[in-house]
Coordinates of C-alpha atoms in Angstrom, one line a residue:
M1 CA 31.2 -61.0 102.9
V2 CA 33.6 -58.1 102.8
F3 CA 36.1 -60.1 100.6
L4 CA 33.3 -61.3 98.4
N5 CA 32.3 -57.6 97.8
I6 CA 35.9 -56.8 96.9
A7 CA 36.0 -59.8 94.5
G8 CA 32.7 -58.5 93.1
S9 CA 34.1 -55.0 92.6
V10 CA 37.1 -56.5 90.7
A11 CA 34.7 -58.5 88.5
L12 CA 32.7 -55.3 87.8
I13 CA 35.9 -53.5 86.8
L14 CA 36.9 -56.3 84.4
F15 CA 33.4 -56.4 82.9
G16 CA 33.3 -52.6 82.6
I17 CA 36.7 -52.5 80.8
R18 CA 35.4 -55.2 78.4
S19 CA 32.1 -53.2 77.8
L20 CA 34.2 -50.1 77.2
R21 CA 36.3 -51.8 74.6
K22 CA 33.4 -53.5 72.9
G23 CA 31.5 -50.2 72.8
L24 CA 34.5 -48.6 71.1
E25 CA 34.7 -51.3 68.5
R26 CA 30.9 -50.9 67.8
M27 CA 31.2 -47.1 67.7
L28 CA 34.3 -46.7 65.6
G29 CA 35.5 -50.2 64.6
H30 CA 37.5 -50.2 61.4
A31 CA 37.5 -46.4 61.1
L32 CA 39.6 -46.2 64.3
H33 CA 41.9 -48.9 63.0
A34 CA 42.4 -46.8 59.8
W35 CA 43.1 -43.6 61.7
L36 CA 45.6 -45.3 64.0
E37 CA 47.4 -46.7 61.0
R38 CA 47.7 -43.3 59.4
M39 CA 48.9 -41.8 62.7
A40 CA 51.4 -44.5 63.5
R41 CA 54.0 -43.5 60.9
R42 CA 56.5 -41.8 63.2
P43 CA 57.4 -42.6 66.8
W44 CA 55.9 -39.5 68.5
T45 CA 52.7 -39.4 66.5
S46 CA 52.5 -43.2 67.1
A47 CA 52.8 -42.6 70.8
F48 CA 49.9 -40.1 70.6
A49 CA 47.8 -42.6 68.6
G50 CA 48.6 -45.2 71.3
F51 CA 47.6 -42.7 74.0
V52 CA 44.2 -42.1 72.4
F53 CA 43.6 -45.8 71.9
G54 CA 44.7 -46.6 75.5
T55 CA 42.3 -43.9 76.8
V56 CA 39.2 -45.3 75.1
A57 CA 40.2 -49.0 75.3
P58 CA 42.1 -49.5 78.6
S59 CA 43.1 -53.1 77.8
S60 CA 46.7 -54.1 77.5
T61 CA 45.8 -57.2 75.5
A62 CA 43.8 -55.2 73.0
Q63 CA 46.7 -52.7 72.7
T64 CA 49.3 -55.4 72.1
L65 CA 47.0 -57.1 69.5
L66 CA 46.5 -53.8 67.6
A67 CA 50.2 -53.0 67.7
L68 CA 50.9 -56.4 66.2
Q69 CA 48.2 -55.8 63.6
L70 CA 50.0 -52.7 62.4
L71 CA 53.4 -54.2 62.7
N72 CA 52.5 -57.4 60.8
A73 CA 51.1 -55.3 58.0
G74 CA 54.7 -54.6 57.1
K75 CA 54.2 -50.9 56.5
L76 CA 55.2 -49.5 59.9
P77 CA 58.5 -49.8 61.7
A78 CA 58.9 -51.7 65.0
A79 CA 60.1 -48.4 66.7
S80 CA 56.8 -46.8 65.9
M81 CA 54.9 -49.8 67.2
L82 CA 56.9 -49.7 70.5
A83 CA 56.0 -46.0 70.8
F84 CA 52.3 -46.9 70.2
L85 CA 52.3 -49.5 72.9
L86 CA 54.1 -47.2 75.4
G87 CA 51.6 -44.4 74.5
A88 CA 48.7 -46.8 75.0
N89 CA 50.1 -47.6 78.5
V90 CA 49.9 -43.9 79.3
G91 CA 46.3 -43.9 78.0
I92 CA 45.3 -46.7 80.4
T93 CA 46.2 -44.4 83.3
I94 CA 43.4 -42.0 82.4
T95 CA 40.8 -44.4 83.8
V96 CA 42.7 -44.4 87.1
Q97 CA 42.7 -40.5 86.9
L98 CA 38.9 -40.5 86.6
I99 CA 38.7 -42.8 89.6
A100 CA 41.0 -40.5 91.6
L101 CA 38.8 -37.5 90.6
R102 CA 35.9 -39.3 92.2
F103 CA 33.9 -39.6 89.0
Y104 CA 32.5 -42.8 90.6
D105 CA 30.1 -40.6 92.6
Y106 CA 28.2 -40.2 89.4
Y107 CA 28.1 -43.9 88.4
S108 CA 24.3 -43.9 88.1
V109 CA 24.4 -41.1 85.5
F110 CA 26.8 -43.1 83.3
L111 CA 24.7 -46.3 83.7
V112 CA 21.4 -44.6 82.9
V113 CA 22.7 -42.6 79.9
G114 CA 24.6 -45.6 78.7
L115 CA 21.6 -47.9 78.9
I116 CA 19.4 -45.5 77.0
G117 CA 22.0 -45.1 74.2
F118 CA 22.6 -48.8 74.0
Q119 CA 19.0 -50.0 74.1
A120 CA 16.9 -47.2 72.6
F121 CA 18.7 -46.5 69.4
K122 CA 19.4 -48.6 66.2
S123 CA 22.5 -46.6 65.1
E124 CA 25.6 -48.7 65.7
T125 CA 27.6 -45.5 66.5
I126 CA 25.1 -44.4 69.3
R127 CA 24.8 -47.9 70.6
G128 CA 28.6 -48.1 70.8
A129 CA 28.8 -44.9 72.7
G130 CA 26.1 -46.1 75.1
Q131 CA 28.0 -49.4 75.6
S132 CA 31.2 -47.4 76.4
L133 CA 29.3 -45.3 78.9
L134 CA 27.9 -48.4 80.5
G135 CA 31.4 -49.7 80.8
L136 CA 32.5 -46.6 82.6
G137 CA 29.4 -46.8 84.8
F138 CA 30.3 -50.4 85.8
I139 CA 33.9 -49.4 86.6
F140 CA 32.7 -46.5 88.8
L141 CA 30.1 -48.7 90.5
A142 CA 32.8 -51.2 91.3
M143 CA 34.8 -48.4 93.0
R144 CA 31.8 -47.6 95.2
V145 CA 31.4 -51.2 96.1
G146 CA 35.1 -51.7 96.7
G147 CA 35.3 -48.4 98.7
E148 CA 32.5 -49.5 101.1
A149 CA 34.2 -52.9 101.6
A150 CA 37.5 -51.1 102.3
H151 CA 35.9 -48.9 104.9
T152 CA 34.7 -52.0 106.6
L153 CA 38.2 -53.5 106.5
A154 CA 39.6 -50.3 108.0
G155 CA 38.2 -51.3 111.4
D156 CA 39.6 -54.9 111.3
E157 CA 42.8 -55.1 113.5
D158 CA 44.0 -58.3 111.8
F159 CA 43.9 -56.7 108.4
R160 CA 45.7 -53.6 109.7
T161 CA 48.4 -55.9 111.1
I162 CA 48.9 -57.6 107.7
L163 CA 49.2 -54.2 106.0
G164 CA 51.7 -53.2 108.6
I165 CA 53.9 -56.2 107.7
L166 CA 53.5 -55.7 103.9
I167 CA 54.5 -52.1 104.0
H168 CA 58.1 -53.1 104.9
H169 CA 58.4 -55.6 102.0
H170 CA 58.3 -53.5 98.9
V171 CA 59.5 -56.2 96.5
L172 CA 57.0 -58.7 97.7
L173 CA 54.2 -56.1 97.2
V174 CA 55.5 -55.5 93.6
V175 CA 55.5 -59.2 92.8
F176 CA 52.1 -59.8 94.4
T177 CA 50.5 -56.9 92.5
A178 CA 52.1 -58.0 89.3
V179 CA 50.6 -61.5 89.7
L180 CA 47.2 -60.0 90.5
T181 CA 47.4 -57.8 87.4
L182 CA 48.5 -60.7 85.2
A183 CA 45.7 -62.9 86.6
T184 CA 43.0 -60.2 86.0
Q185 CA 44.7 -58.9 82.8
S186 CA 43.9 -55.4 84.2
S187 CA 46.2 -52.9 85.9
T188 CA 43.1 -50.7 86.5
A189 CA 41.5 -53.4 88.7
A190 CA 44.6 -53.7 90.9
I191 CA 45.2 -50.0 91.3
G192 CA 41.5 -49.3 91.6
L193 CA 41.3 -51.7 94.5
A194 CA 44.4 -50.0 96.1
L195 CA 42.7 -46.6 95.7
A196 CA 39.6 -47.9 97.4
L197 CA 41.8 -48.9 100.4
G198 CA 43.5 -45.5 100.2
S199 CA 40.2 -43.6 100.4
S200 CA 39.4 -45.5 103.6
G201 CA 42.6 -44.1 105.2
I202 CA 44.1 -47.5 106.1
V203 CA 47.0 -47.4 103.6
T204 CA 49.7 -44.8 102.8
L205 CA 51.9 -43.9 99.9
E206 CA 54.5 -46.3 101.2
L207 CA 52.1 -49.2 100.3
L208 CA 50.5 -47.6 97.2
V209 CA 53.7 -46.9 95.3
P210 CA 54.8 -50.6 95.2
V211 CA 51.3 -51.5 94.1
V212 CA 51.5 -49.1 91.2
L213 CA 55.0 -50.5 90.3
G214 CA 53.6 -54.0 90.5
A215 CA 50.6 -53.2 88.3
N216 CA 52.9 -51.8 85.7
L217 CA 55.1 -54.9 85.8
G218 CA 52.0 -57.0 85.4
L219 CA 50.9 -54.8 82.5
G220 CA 54.2 -55.6 80.8
L221 CA 53.8 -59.3 81.5
T222 CA 50.2 -59.2 80.1
S223 CA 51.5 -57.7 76.9
L224 CA 54.2 -60.3 76.7
M225 CA 51.6 -63.1 77.1
A226 CA 49.5 -61.5 74.3
G227 CA 52.5 -61.3 72.0
L228 CA 54.0 -64.7 72.5
G229 CA 52.4 -66.1 69.4
T230 CA 54.8 -64.4 66.9
W231 CA 58.4 -63.4 67.1
Q232 CA 57.4 -59.8 66.3
G233 CA 55.1 -59.8 69.2
R234 CA 57.8 -61.2 71.5
R235 CA 60.3 -58.5 70.4
L236 CA 57.7 -55.8 70.9
A237 CA 56.5 -57.0 74.3
A238 CA 60.0 -57.7 75.5
A239 CA 61.1 -54.2 74.7
N240 CA 58.1 -52.9 76.7
L241 CA 58.9 -55.2 79.6
I242 CA 62.6 -54.3 79.7
L243 CA 61.8 -50.6 79.8
K244 CA 59.2 -51.0 82.6
G245 CA 61.5 -53.3 84.5
A246 CA 64.4 -50.9 84.4
F247 CA 62.2 -48.0 85.7
I248 CA 60.7 -50.2 88.4
V249 CA 64.2 -51.1 89.6
L250 CA 65.2 -47.4 89.7
C251 CA 62.1 -46.6 91.7
L252 CA 62.8 -49.3 94.2
I253 CA 66.4 -48.1 94.6
A254 CA 65.4 -44.5 95.1
F255 CA 62.2 -45.5 97.0
Q256 CA 62.5 -43.0 100.0
P257 CA 63.4 -39.9 97.9
L258 CA 60.5 -40.9 95.6
L259 CA 58.1 -41.0 98.5
D260 CA 59.3 -37.6 99.8
L261 CA 58.8 -36.1 96.3
L262 CA 55.3 -37.6 96.0
A263 CA 54.3 -36.4 99.4
L264 CA 55.1 -32.8 98.3
S265 CA 52.8 -33.0 95.4
P266 CA 49.3 -31.5 95.7
G267 CA 46.0 -33.4 96.0
S268 CA 44.7 -36.3 98.0
L269 CA 46.3 -39.6 98.5
E270 CA 44.3 -41.0 95.5
R271 CA 45.4 -38.1 93.3
Q272 CA 49.0 -38.5 94.3
T273 CA 48.9 -42.2 93.4
A274 CA 47.1 -41.7 90.1
N275 CA 49.6 -38.9 89.2
F276 CA 52.5 -41.2 90.0
H277 CA 51.0 -44.0 87.8
T278 CA 50.7 -41.5 84.9
A279 CA 54.1 -40.0 85.4
F280 CA 55.7 -43.4 85.6
N281 CA 54.3 -44.4 82.2
L282 CA 55.1 -41.0 80.7
A283 CA 58.7 -41.4 81.7
V284 CA 58.9 -44.9 80.2
M285 CA 57.3 -43.7 77.0
A286 CA 59.7 -40.8 76.6
V287 CA 62.8 -42.9 77.1
G288 CA 61.3 -45.7 75.0
V289 CA 60.6 -43.4 72.0
V290 CA 64.1 -41.9 72.2
F291 CA 65.9 -45.3 72.6
A292 CA 63.6 -47.4 70.5
G293 CA 66.2 -47.8 67.7
P294 CA 69.1 -49.2 69.9
L295 CA 66.6 -51.3 71.9
G296 CA 65.2 -52.8 68.7
R297 CA 68.6 -53.7 67.4
L298 CA 69.5 -55.4 70.6
L299 CA 66.3 -57.5 70.5
Q300 CA 67.0 -58.4 66.9
H301 CA 70.0 -60.4 68.2
T302 CA 68.3 -61.9 71.2
V303 CA 64.7 -62.7 69.9
R304 CA 64.9 -64.4 66.5
P305 CA 62.2 -65.7 64.2
A306 CA 61.2 -69.2 65.2
E307 CA 58.8 -70.0 62.4
A308 CA 59.9 -73.0 60.5
T309 CA 60.0 -72.9 56.8
V310 CA 60.2 -75.8 54.3
A311 CA 62.4 -75.3 51.2
G312 CA 62.2 -71.6 51.7
V313 CA 58.4 -71.6 51.7
P314 CA 56.9 -69.4 54.6
P315 CA 54.3 -70.8 56.9
V316 CA 50.8 -71.3 55.5
A317 CA 49.0 -68.6 57.5
T318 CA 51.0 -65.7 59.0
H319 CA 48.3 -63.2 60.2
L320 CA 45.7 -65.5 61.8
D321 CA 46.5 -64.9 65.4
P322 CA 44.1 -67.0 67.6
A323 CA 44.6 -64.5 70.5
A324 CA 42.7 -61.9 68.4
L325 CA 39.5 -63.9 68.1
T326 CA 38.0 -62.4 71.2
S327 CA 38.0 -59.0 69.4
P328 CA 36.2 -59.2 66.0
V329 CA 37.8 -55.9 64.8
F330 CA 41.3 -57.3 65.2
A331 CA 40.4 -60.8 64.0
L332 CA 38.7 -59.5 60.9
A333 CA 41.7 -57.3 60.2
N334 CA 43.9 -60.4 60.5
A335 CA 41.6 -62.3 58.1
T336 CA 41.5 -59.4 55.6
R337 CA 45.3 -59.4 55.5
E338 CA 45.4 -63.2 55.0
T339 CA 42.8 -63.0 52.3
L340 CA 44.8 -60.3 50.5
R341 CA 47.8 -62.6 50.8
L342 CA 45.7 -65.4 49.3
A343 CA 44.7 -63.1 46.4
D344 CA 48.4 -62.3 45.7
E345 CA 49.1 -66.1 45.7
V346 CA 46.3 -66.7 43.1
K347 CA 47.5 -63.6 41.1
G348 CA 51.0 -65.1 41.0
M349 CA 49.5 -68.4 39.8
L350 CA 47.6 -66.7 37.0
D351 CA 50.7 -64.8 35.9
G352 CA 52.9 -67.9 36.0
A353 CA 50.4 -69.9 34.0
W354 CA 50.3 -67.2 31.4
R355 CA 54.1 -67.3 31.1
A356 CA 53.9 -71.1 30.8
F357 CA 51.4 -70.6 27.9
V358 CA 53.5 -68.0 26.1
E359 CA 56.7 -70.0 26.5
N360 CA 54.9 -73.3 25.8
N361 CA 56.5 -74.6 28.9
P362 CA 54.8 -77.7 30.5
T363 CA 57.4 -77.9 33.2
L364 CA 56.5 -74.4 34.4
A365 CA 52.8 -75.2 34.2
R366 CA 53.2 -78.3 36.4
S367 CA 55.1 -76.2 39.0
I368 CA 52.3 -73.7 39.0
Q369 CA 49.8 -76.5 39.6
R370 CA 51.6 -77.4 42.8
H371 CA 50.7 -74.0 44.2
D372 CA 47.0 -75.0 44.2
D373 CA 47.5 -77.1 47.3
R374 CA 48.9 -74.1 49.1
V375 CA 45.9 -72.0 48.1
D376 CA 43.6 -74.8 49.4
E377 CA 45.4 -74.7 52.8
L378 CA 45.2 -70.9 53.0
N379 CA 41.5 -70.9 52.1
N380 CA 40.8 -73.6 54.7
A381 CA 42.8 -71.7 57.4
I382 CA 40.9 -68.5 56.7
K383 CA 37.5 -70.3 56.8
L384 CA 38.3 -72.0 60.0
Y385 CA 39.6 -68.8 61.6
L386 CA 36.5 -66.8 60.6
S387 CA 34.2 -69.6 61.7
R388 CA 35.6 -69.3 65.2
L389 CA 34.6 -65.7 65.6
P390 CA 31.9 -65.3 68.4
A391 CA 28.7 -64.3 66.7
D392 CA 27.3 -62.5 69.7
A393 CA 30.4 -60.2 69.8
M394 CA 30.0 -59.0 66.2
T395 CA 28.2 -56.0 64.9
P396 CA 26.2 -56.1 61.6
R397 CA 29.2 -54.5 59.9
D398 CA 31.5 -57.2 61.3
S399 CA 29.1 -59.9 60.1
Q400 CA 29.0 -58.3 56.6
L401 CA 32.8 -58.3 56.4
Q402 CA 33.0 -61.9 57.7
F403 CA 30.7 -63.0 54.9
G404 CA 32.6 -61.0 52.3
L405 CA 35.9 -62.5 53.3
L406 CA 34.5 -66.1 53.4
N407 CA 32.9 -65.5 49.9
F408 CA 36.0 -64.0 48.3
S409 CA 38.3 -66.6 49.8
S410 CA 36.2 -69.4 48.4
Q411 CA 36.1 -67.7 45.0
L412 CA 39.9 -67.4 45.0
E413 CA 40.2 -71.1 45.7
S414 CA 37.9 -71.8 42.8
I415 CA 40.0 -69.6 40.5
A416 CA 43.1 -71.4 41.6
D417 CA 41.4 -74.7 40.7
T418 CA 40.5 -73.2 37.3
I419 CA 44.1 -72.2 36.7
D420 CA 45.3 -75.6 37.9
K421 CA 43.0 -77.8 35.9
S422 CA 42.0 -75.7 32.9
L423 CA 44.7 -73.1 32.2
C424 CA 47.8 -75.2 33.2
G425 CA 46.0 -78.3 31.9
S426 CA 45.6 -76.6 28.5
V427 CA 49.3 -75.7 28.4
I428 CA 50.3 -79.3 29.1
K429 CA 47.7 -80.7 26.7
H430 CA 48.9 -78.6 23.8
A431 CA 52.7 -78.7 24.7
N432 CA 53.6 -80.8 21.6
E433 CA 51.9 -78.5 19.1
T434 CA 54.5 -76.6 17.1
V435 CA 52.2 -74.3 15.1
A436 CA 52.3 -70.8 16.5
L437 CA 49.2 -68.7 17.1
P438 CA 48.3 -66.3 14.3
P439 CA 49.4 -62.7 15.3
E440 CA 45.8 -61.5 15.6
D441 CA 44.9 -64.4 18.0
R442 CA 48.1 -63.9 20.1
A443 CA 47.4 -60.1 20.4
D444 CA 43.8 -60.8 21.5
L445 CA 44.9 -63.3 24.1
E446 CA 47.6 -60.9 25.4
E447 CA 45.0 -58.1 25.8
L448 CA 42.6 -60.5 27.5
H449 CA 45.2 -61.6 30.0
R450 CA 46.1 -58.0 30.7
R451 CA 42.5 -57.1 31.3
V452 CA 41.9 -60.1 33.6
M453 CA 45.0 -59.3 35.6
R454 CA 43.8 -55.8 36.0
R455 CA 40.4 -57.1 37.2
V456 CA 42.2 -59.3 39.8
E457 CA 44.0 -56.1 41.1
T458 CA 40.7 -54.2 41.2
A459 CA 39.0 -57.1 43.0
I460 CA 41.7 -56.9 45.7
S461 CA 41.1 -53.1 45.9
V462 CA 37.4 -53.7 46.4
L463 CA 38.1 -56.0 49.2
A464 CA 40.6 -53.7 50.8
T465 CA 38.5 -50.6 50.6
R466 CA 34.9 -51.9 50.5
D467 CA 34.1 -49.0 48.2
R468 CA 30.7 -49.5 46.7
T469 CA 31.4 -47.1 43.8
L470 CA 34.5 -49.1 42.9
A471 CA 32.5 -52.4 43.2
R472 CA 29.9 -51.0 40.9
Q473 CA 32.5 -50.0 38.3
F474 CA 34.2 -53.4 38.7
L475 CA 31.0 -55.2 37.7
R476 CA 30.5 -52.9 34.7
D477 CA 34.0 -53.6 33.6
G478 CA 33.2 -57.3 33.9
D479 CA 30.2 -56.9 31.5
V480 CA 32.4 -54.9 29.0
L481 CA 35.0 -57.7 29.1
K482 CA 32.4 -60.4 28.6
D483 CA 31.1 -58.6 25.5
W484 CA 34.6 -58.1 24.2
C485 CA 35.4 -61.8 24.6
I486 CA 32.4 -62.6 22.4
E487 CA 33.6 -60.1 19.9
I488 CA 37.2 -61.5 19.6
Q489 CA 35.7 -65.0 19.3
K490 CA 33.6 -63.9 16.4
Q491 CA 36.6 -62.4 14.8
H492 CA 38.5 -65.6 15.3
Y493 CA 35.8 -67.6 13.6
Q494 CA 35.9 -65.1 10.7
R495 CA 39.6 -65.8 10.3
L496 CA 38.9 -69.5 10.3
A497 CA 36.4 -69.0 7.4
Q498 CA 39.0 -67.0 5.5
N499 CA 41.6 -69.8 6.0
T500 CA 44.0 -67.5 7.8
P501 CA 47.3 -69.5 8.1
G502 CA 47.6 -71.3 11.5
A503 CA 44.1 -70.4 12.6
A504 CA 42.6 -73.8 12.1
E505 CA 45.5 -75.7 13.8
T506 CA 45.5 -73.5 16.9
S507 CA 41.8 -72.8 17.2
T508 CA 41.2 -75.2 20.1
R509 CA 44.1 -73.7 22.0
F510 CA 42.8 -70.1 21.4
V511 CA 39.2 -70.9 22.3
D512 CA 40.3 -72.8 25.5
M513 CA 42.3 -69.8 26.7
V514 CA 39.6 -67.3 26.0
N515 CA 37.0 -69.5 27.8
V516 CA 39.3 -70.1 30.8
L517 CA 40.2 -66.4 31.2
R518 CA 36.6 -65.3 30.7
R519 CA 35.5 -67.8 33.4
I520 CA 38.1 -66.4 35.9
S521 CA 36.8 -62.9 35.2
G522 CA 33.2 -64.1 36.0
Q523 CA 34.3 -65.8 39.2
L524 CA 35.8 -62.5 40.3
N525 CA 32.4 -60.8 40.0
T526 CA 31.3 -62.3 43.3
I527 CA 33.4 -59.8 45.3
G528 CA 31.7 -56.9 43.6
H529 CA 28.2 -58.4 44.2
T530 CA 29.1 -59.0 47.9
F531 CA 29.7 -55.4 48.7
L532 CA 26.9 -54.0 46.5
L533 CA 24.3 -56.1 48.2
S534 CA 25.4 -55.0 51.7
K535 CA 25.2 -51.7 53.4
P536 CA 28.1 -49.3 53.2
T537 CA 30.8 -49.8 55.8
P538 CA 33.9 -47.8 56.6
A539 CA 37.1 -49.7 55.6
P540 CA 40.6 -49.6 56.9
E541 CA 43.2 -47.8 54.8
G542 CA 46.7 -49.0 54.1

């Protein structure tokens, strides 16, 4: 029964950490993502941003995923992301500090206040804060359950004998704790269990220090597992693991002097252990930030990109990491970046098709048509990825963004089809016509193409910012463009009536192009309507 209670306390800690992280996402969500991206420009500010994130979301998997999000965006250097991850590891230790300060004596306060905030209010911010407090309450309750079980074990002679043997095998303790941390994906659970034993008086610093070292090794291994999906993730997690491993080896080599130093520090055994945990990660962070550049260059030669390319074409989807699906905020950020990439692909098709029209180049038009298959694959990948998001884990804001991404992705695929079949098809159809467009018609088409390209760029901005004012202006611009298209067609027919040279011979080509570009502009309107019909939501920057 005692071991069942200990297992139950570990389960409560894991559930509490999950609730704490989910509450954070509900409370801050994309706003936190935007703040972190602004902060993570330089190594030291990036380390501070990581510390904040690790404090409020003590999950090494979540931290690695977010670091990869920011790194894959291509705007932040790898050195800053390593500093972010190391700072987040320091932030994780704050939960252990709260445990050592015996905040678990007030677990009932956290549970009651958290439940009221989560159940009695409709505001997502308040509900998120309540869910976070519930998470802390579960963690502190787990410490009470684990502490009572540890006090029971304190009187068991067999258990004391086992501890007496383990205390002389430091490396074995490090490995065992690392495996436990990797299995539970939580260093807090492993160290929290050790602190519960420490409060019962049956363990000493000689046993707790290897446990802390093993938990940190397990933390590095957990980050490595989370980052295995991409070569950037492997580099980032490998750098983190190398730094932690080096410090663990140093601590084991200087084990006795380290124990003597810790014994001189003030506070209870639990406080000394928690302080060592924090100090260890602070030291790793400081060295990591200073030597991030040389370490990054070393890993560039040892961990190389493994993603295959065909004829120089990159993989279809580069941001859709399946590991992020358990966290809607990260998964939606992935899907947003992939949708923006899809928009750039379609924008490139439109620009290429226009060049084919201007140059009367059917070969270029056919090469542009081949891009439609790639757009279809990207669209299908985005839809499949978004459909795998767990509905029960998403807030209304998350669901709104999910719908917006699905809708915009589908419209982009439709626009690509229009470019393929109508725009490029028109170029190929009229390739043998030698009569040039009248200057007036050509000028109108050039202006129409310029306006449609600008609308594509604005649609991308609406998706990236989710700004309702911008969406409203985007739709107004669409109405203005529609009226202008009608006007230039009227002027074209007037030139036909006046027998303007070349107007009759090129009329079909002109009207086809106007109708196609006008149709593309109309298809873009969907993104504006999507974010006007929904409630405002904060959007990530960058």
